[in-house]
Coordinates of C-alpha atoms and ligand atoms in Angstrom, one line a residue:
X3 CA -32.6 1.6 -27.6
X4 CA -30.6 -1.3 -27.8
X5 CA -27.0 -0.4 -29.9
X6 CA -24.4 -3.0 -31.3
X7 CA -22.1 -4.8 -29.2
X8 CA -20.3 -2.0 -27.3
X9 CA -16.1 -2.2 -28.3
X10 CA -13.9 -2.1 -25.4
X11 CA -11.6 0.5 -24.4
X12 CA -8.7 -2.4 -23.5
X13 CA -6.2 -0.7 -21.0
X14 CA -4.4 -4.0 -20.7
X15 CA -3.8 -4.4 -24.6
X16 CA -3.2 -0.2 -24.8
X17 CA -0.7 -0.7 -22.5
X18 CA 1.3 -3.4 -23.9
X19 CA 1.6 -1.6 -27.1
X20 CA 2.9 1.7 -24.8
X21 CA 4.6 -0.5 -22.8
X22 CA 6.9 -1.8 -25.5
X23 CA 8.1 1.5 -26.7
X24 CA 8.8 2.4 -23.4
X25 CA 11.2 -0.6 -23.0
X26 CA 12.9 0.6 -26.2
X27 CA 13.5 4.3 -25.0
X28 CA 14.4 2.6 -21.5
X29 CA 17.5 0.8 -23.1
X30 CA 18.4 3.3 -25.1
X31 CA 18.4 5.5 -21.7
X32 CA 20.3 2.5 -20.4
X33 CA 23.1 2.2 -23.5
X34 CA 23.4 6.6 -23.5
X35 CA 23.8 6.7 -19.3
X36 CA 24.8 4.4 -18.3
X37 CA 22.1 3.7 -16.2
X38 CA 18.7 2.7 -16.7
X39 CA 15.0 5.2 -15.5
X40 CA 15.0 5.1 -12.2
X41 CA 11.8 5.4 -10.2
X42 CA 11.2 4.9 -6.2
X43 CA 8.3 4.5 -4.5
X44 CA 7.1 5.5 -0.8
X45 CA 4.9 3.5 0.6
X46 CA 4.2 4.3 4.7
X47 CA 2.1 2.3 6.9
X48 CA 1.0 -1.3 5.8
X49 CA -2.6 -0.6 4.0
X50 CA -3.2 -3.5 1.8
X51 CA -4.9 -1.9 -0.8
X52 CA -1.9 0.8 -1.1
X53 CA 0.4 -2.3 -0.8
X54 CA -0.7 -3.9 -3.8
X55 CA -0.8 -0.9 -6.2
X56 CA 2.6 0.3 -5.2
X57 CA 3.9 -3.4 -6.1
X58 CA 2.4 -3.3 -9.3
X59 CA 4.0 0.0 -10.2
X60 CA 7.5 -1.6 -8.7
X61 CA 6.7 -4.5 -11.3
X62 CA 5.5 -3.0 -14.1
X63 CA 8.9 -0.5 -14.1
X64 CA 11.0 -4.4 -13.4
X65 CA 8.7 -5.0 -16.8
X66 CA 9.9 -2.4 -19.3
X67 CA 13.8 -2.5 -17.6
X68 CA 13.7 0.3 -15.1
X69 CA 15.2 0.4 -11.7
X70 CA 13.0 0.5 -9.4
X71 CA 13.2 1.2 -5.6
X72 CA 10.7 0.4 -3.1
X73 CA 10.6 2.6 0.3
X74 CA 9.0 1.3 3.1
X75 CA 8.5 3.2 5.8
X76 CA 6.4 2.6 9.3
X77 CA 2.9 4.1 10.1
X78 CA 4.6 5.7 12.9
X79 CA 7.1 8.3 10.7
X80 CA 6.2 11.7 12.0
X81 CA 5.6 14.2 9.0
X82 CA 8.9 15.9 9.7
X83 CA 10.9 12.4 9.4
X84 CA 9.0 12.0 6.0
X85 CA 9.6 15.4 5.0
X86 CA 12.9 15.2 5.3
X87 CA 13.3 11.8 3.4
X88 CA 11.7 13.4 0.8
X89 CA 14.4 15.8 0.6
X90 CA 16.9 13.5 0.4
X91 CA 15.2 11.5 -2.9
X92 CA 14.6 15.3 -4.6
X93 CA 18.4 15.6 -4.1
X94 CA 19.3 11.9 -5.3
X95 CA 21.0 12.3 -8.6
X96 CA 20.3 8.6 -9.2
X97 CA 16.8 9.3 -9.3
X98 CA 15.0 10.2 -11.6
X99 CA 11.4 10.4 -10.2
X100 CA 9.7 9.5 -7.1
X101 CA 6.0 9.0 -5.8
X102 CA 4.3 9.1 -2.3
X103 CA 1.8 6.2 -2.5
X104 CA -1.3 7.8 -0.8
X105 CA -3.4 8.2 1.2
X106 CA -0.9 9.1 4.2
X107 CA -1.2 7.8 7.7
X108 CA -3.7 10.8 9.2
X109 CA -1.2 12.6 11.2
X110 CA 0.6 13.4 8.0
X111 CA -0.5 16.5 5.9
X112 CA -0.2 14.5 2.6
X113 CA -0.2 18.8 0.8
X114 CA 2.5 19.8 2.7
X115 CA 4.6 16.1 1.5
X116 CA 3.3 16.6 -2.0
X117 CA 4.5 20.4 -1.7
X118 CA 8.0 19.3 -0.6
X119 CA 8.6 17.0 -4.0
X120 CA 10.7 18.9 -6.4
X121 CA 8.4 19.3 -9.5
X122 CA 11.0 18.0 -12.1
X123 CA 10.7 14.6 -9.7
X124 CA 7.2 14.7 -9.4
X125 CA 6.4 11.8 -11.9
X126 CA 2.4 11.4 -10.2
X127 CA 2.1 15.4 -11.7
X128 CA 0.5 16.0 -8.2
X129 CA 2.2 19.1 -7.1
X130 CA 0.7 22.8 -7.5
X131 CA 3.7 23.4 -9.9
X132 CA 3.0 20.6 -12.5
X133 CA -0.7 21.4 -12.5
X134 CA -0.5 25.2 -13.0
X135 CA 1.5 23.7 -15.9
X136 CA -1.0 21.4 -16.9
X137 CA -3.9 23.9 -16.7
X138 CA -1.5 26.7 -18.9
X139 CA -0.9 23.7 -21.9
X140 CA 2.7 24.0 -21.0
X141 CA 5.5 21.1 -20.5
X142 CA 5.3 19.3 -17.3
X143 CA 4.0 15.9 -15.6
X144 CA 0.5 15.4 -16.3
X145 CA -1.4 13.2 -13.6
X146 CA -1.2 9.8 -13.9
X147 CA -4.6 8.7 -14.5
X148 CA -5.9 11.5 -16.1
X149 CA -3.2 11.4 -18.9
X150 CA -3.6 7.6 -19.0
X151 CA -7.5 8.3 -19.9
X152 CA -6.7 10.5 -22.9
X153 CA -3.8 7.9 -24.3
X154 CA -6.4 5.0 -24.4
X155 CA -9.0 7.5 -26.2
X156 CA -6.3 8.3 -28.3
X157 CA -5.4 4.9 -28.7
X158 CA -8.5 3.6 -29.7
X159 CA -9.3 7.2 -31.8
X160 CA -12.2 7.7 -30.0
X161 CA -13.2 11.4 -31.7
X162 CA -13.4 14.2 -28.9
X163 CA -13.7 17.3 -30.6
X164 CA -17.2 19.2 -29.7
X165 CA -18.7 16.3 -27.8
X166 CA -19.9 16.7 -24.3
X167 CA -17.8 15.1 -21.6
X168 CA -19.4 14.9 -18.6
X169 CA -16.8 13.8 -16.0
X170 CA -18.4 12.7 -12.1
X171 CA -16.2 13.6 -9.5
X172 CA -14.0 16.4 -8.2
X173 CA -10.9 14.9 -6.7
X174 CA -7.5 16.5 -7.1
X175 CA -6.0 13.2 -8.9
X176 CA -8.7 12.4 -10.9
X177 CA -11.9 14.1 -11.7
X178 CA -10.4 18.0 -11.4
X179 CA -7.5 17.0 -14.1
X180 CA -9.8 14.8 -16.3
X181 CA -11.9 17.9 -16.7
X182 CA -9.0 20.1 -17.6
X183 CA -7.2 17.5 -19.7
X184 CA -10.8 17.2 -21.8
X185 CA -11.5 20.9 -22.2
X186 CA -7.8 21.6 -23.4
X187 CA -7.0 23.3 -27.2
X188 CA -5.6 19.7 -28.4
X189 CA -6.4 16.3 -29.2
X190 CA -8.1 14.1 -27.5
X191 CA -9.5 17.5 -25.9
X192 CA -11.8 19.9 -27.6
X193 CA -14.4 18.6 -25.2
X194 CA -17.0 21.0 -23.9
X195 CA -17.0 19.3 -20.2
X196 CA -18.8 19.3 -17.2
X197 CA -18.0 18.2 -14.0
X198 CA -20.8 16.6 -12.3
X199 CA -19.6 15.9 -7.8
X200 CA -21.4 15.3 -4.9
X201 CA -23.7 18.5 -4.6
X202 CA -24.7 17.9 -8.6
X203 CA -28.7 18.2 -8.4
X204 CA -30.5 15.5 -10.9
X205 CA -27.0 13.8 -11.7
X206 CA -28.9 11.8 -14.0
X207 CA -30.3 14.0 -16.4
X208 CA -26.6 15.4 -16.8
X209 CA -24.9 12.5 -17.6
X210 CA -27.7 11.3 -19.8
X211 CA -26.2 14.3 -21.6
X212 CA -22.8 12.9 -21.8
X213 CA -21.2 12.1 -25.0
X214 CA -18.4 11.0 -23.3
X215 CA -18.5 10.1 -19.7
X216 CA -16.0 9.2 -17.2
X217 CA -16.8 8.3 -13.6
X218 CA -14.2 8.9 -10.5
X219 CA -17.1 8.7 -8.0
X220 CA -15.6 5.7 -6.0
X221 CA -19.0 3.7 -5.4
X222 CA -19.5 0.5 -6.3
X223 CA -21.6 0.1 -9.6
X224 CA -23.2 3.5 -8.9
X225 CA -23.9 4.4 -12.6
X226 CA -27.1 2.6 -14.2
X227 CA -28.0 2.0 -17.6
X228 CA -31.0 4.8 -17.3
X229 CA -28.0 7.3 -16.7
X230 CA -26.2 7.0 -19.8
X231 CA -27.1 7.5 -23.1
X232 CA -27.2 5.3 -25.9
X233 CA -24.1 5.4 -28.1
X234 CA -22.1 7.2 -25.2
X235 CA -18.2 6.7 -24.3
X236 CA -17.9 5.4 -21.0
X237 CA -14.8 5.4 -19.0
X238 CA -14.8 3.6 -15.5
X239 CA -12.2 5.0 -13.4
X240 CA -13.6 3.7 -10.2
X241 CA -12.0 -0.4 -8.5
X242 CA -13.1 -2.0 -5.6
X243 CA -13.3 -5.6 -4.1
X244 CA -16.6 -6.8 -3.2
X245 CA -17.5 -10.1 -1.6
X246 CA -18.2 -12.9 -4.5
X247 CA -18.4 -16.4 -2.6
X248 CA -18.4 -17.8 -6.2
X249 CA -14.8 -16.6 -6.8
X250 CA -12.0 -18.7 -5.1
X251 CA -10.7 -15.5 -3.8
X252 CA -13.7 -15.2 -2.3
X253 CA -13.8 -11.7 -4.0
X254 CA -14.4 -9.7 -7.4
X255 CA -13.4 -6.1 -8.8
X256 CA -16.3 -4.2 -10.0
X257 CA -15.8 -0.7 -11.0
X258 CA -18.7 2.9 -10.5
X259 CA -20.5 1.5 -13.3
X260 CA -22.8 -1.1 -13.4
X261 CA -21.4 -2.9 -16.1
X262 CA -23.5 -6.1 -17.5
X263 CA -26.4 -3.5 -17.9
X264 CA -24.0 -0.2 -18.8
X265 CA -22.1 -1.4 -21.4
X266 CA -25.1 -3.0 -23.8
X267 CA -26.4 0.8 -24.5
X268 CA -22.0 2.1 -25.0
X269 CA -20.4 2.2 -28.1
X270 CA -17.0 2.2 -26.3
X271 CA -16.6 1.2 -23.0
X272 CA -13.4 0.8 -20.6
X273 CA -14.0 -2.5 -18.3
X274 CA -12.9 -2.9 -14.7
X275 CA -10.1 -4.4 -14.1
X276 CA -8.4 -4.2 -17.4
X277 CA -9.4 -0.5 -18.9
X278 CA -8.1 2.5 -16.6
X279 CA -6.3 -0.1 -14.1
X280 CA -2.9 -0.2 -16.5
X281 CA -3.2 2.8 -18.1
X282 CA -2.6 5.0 -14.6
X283 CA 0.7 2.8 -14.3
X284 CA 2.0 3.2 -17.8
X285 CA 1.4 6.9 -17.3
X286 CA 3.7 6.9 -14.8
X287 CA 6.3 4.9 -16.7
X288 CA 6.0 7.9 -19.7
X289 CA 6.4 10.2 -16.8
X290 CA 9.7 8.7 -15.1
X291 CA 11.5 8.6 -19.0
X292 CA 10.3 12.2 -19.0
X293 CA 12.2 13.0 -16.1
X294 CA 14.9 11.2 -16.9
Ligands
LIG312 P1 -12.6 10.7 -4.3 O1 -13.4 9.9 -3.2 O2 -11.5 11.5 -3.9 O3 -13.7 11.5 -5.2 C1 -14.9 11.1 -5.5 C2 -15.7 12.2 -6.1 O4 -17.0 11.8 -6.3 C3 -15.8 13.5 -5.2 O5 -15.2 14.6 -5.9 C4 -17.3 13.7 -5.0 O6 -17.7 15.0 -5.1 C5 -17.9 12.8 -6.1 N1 -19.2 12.3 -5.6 C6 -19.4 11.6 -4.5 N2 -20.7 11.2 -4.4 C7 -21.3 11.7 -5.4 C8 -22.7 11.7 -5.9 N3 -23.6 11.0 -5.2 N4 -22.9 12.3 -7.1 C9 -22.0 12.9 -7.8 N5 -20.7 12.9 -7.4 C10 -20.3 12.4 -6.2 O7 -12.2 9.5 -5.3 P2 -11.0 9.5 -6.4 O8 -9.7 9.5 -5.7 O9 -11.2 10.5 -7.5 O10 -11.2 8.1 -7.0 C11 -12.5 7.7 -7.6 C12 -12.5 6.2 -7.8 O11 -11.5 5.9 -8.8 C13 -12.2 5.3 -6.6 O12 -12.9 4.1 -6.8 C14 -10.7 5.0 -6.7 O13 -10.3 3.8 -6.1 C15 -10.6 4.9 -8.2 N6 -9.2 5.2 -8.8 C16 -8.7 4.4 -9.7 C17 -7.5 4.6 -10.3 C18 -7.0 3.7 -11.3 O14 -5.9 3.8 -11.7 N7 -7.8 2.8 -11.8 C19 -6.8 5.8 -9.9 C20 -7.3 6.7 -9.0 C21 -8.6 6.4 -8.4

């Protein structure tokens, strides 16, 4: 069955509107310290992909009137040279938060870097500390995209109470907090979830299921219309280039849902680029004037 146009979940809009308030606490930051949020990033090695996300978060903090910091460091750092830079930025007093983009370079254990940043820095909310916090309901940095996702469903006021959320994937930064975030005493939350990974038998007949359904899976266009039911939620957390000799770049973004034939059967549905995209880097924005 065929529903009514499906409404999108506009990350790009959600974010302006965050954005702008974030601006405002970032002067007033500015006019009471002195100084404005400051956030550095740590980018090793030269991947493009890692290159271009770690500029956009430099921008984005230029955007709202942050300081911003890029590190760039060579694919060569041994982990005990990057260990003990991260040191140095958890004792920086003119920072207020910092990231690690990853993935690391594989000679690097990226637990044992994420491990080393102090907690009350650790604006991504990757470290064992800030999740244990997350997971208890208590005051900490919540994961970037995860908390991004329940801002735009609170944005849009997308009802979450008592409805199924099936969430596909496991990861550490996405699917494993998305789950937690969705199940949580509060609102959005209230979800009963489940989380759907790679050993999931019959995926399909589980996220049929889903009132709500958010996909971390990382393949291209991997959910169809037959797996979704009609009227669902669907958040696409998933990017990724593929060829399009149509384009000028010679390339398009698509996201882990098929979209033309997805969204027809959604009543809400976040697009790729444009939906989960901004909403990770404004999360990390609300994070660093946390911190700070
Ligand atoms: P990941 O590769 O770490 O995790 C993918 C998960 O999918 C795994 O937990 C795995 O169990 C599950 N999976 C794999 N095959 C499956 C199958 N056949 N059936 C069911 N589950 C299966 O990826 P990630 O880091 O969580 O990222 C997921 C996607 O989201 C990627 O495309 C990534 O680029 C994107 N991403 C986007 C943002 C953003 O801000 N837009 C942020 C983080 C990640």
């Amino acid at each position: 069955m065929t529903q009514a146009a499906p409404q999108l979940l506009d990350g790009k809009r959600c974010s302006e509107a965050l954005r702008a308030r974030i601006a405002a606490s970032a002067s007033d930051v500015q006019a009471r310290r002195g100084r404005p949020p400051h956030l550095a990033a740590v980018l090793v090695g030269n991947d493009g992909a890692s290159r271009t996300y770690v500029e956009s978060k430099v921008k984005a903090c230029q955007d709202v009137g942050f300081r911003s910091t890029l590190i760039r460091l060579p694919d060569s750092i041994t982990e005990a040279e990057l260990l003990q830079r991260v040191q140095e930025l958890n004792q920086d007093p003119g920072l207020d938060g910092f990231i690690v983009q990853l993935p690391l370079p594989a000679h690097i254990d990226a637990d044992r870097v994420t491990l080393a940043i102090a907690p009350e820095k650790d604006v991504d909310g990757f470290h064992p500390e800030n999740i244990g916090r997350m997971v208890l309901g208590q005051p900490g940095f919540l994961p970037a995209t995860p908390s991004g996702i329940v801002e735009l469903l609170r944005h849009y006021g997308i009802p979450t109470l008592g409805r199924h959320c099936v969430v596909i994937g496991r990861s550490h930064i996405v699917g494993t907090p998305m789950g937690i975030l969705m199940s949580r005493n509060t609102d959005p939350g209230n979800c009963t979830v489940t989380i759907a990974h790679s050993r999931t038998k019959d995926l399909a007949s589980i996220t049929r299921q889903a009132d709500i359904l958010i996909v971390a899976i990382g393949k291209p266009e991997f959910v169809t219309a037959d797996m979704v039911k009609p009227g669902a939620v669907v958040v696409d957390v998933g990017i990724h280039r593929i060829d399009d000799a149509a384009r000028k770049s010679g390339f398009r973004l698509v996201g882990d849902v098929k979209f033309e034939e997805v969204a027809p059967k959604c009543s809400w549905i976040a697009p790729v680029p444009g939906g989960v995209g901004p909403m990770t880097i404004t999360s990390l924005l609300l994070n660093t004037l946390k911190a700070c």
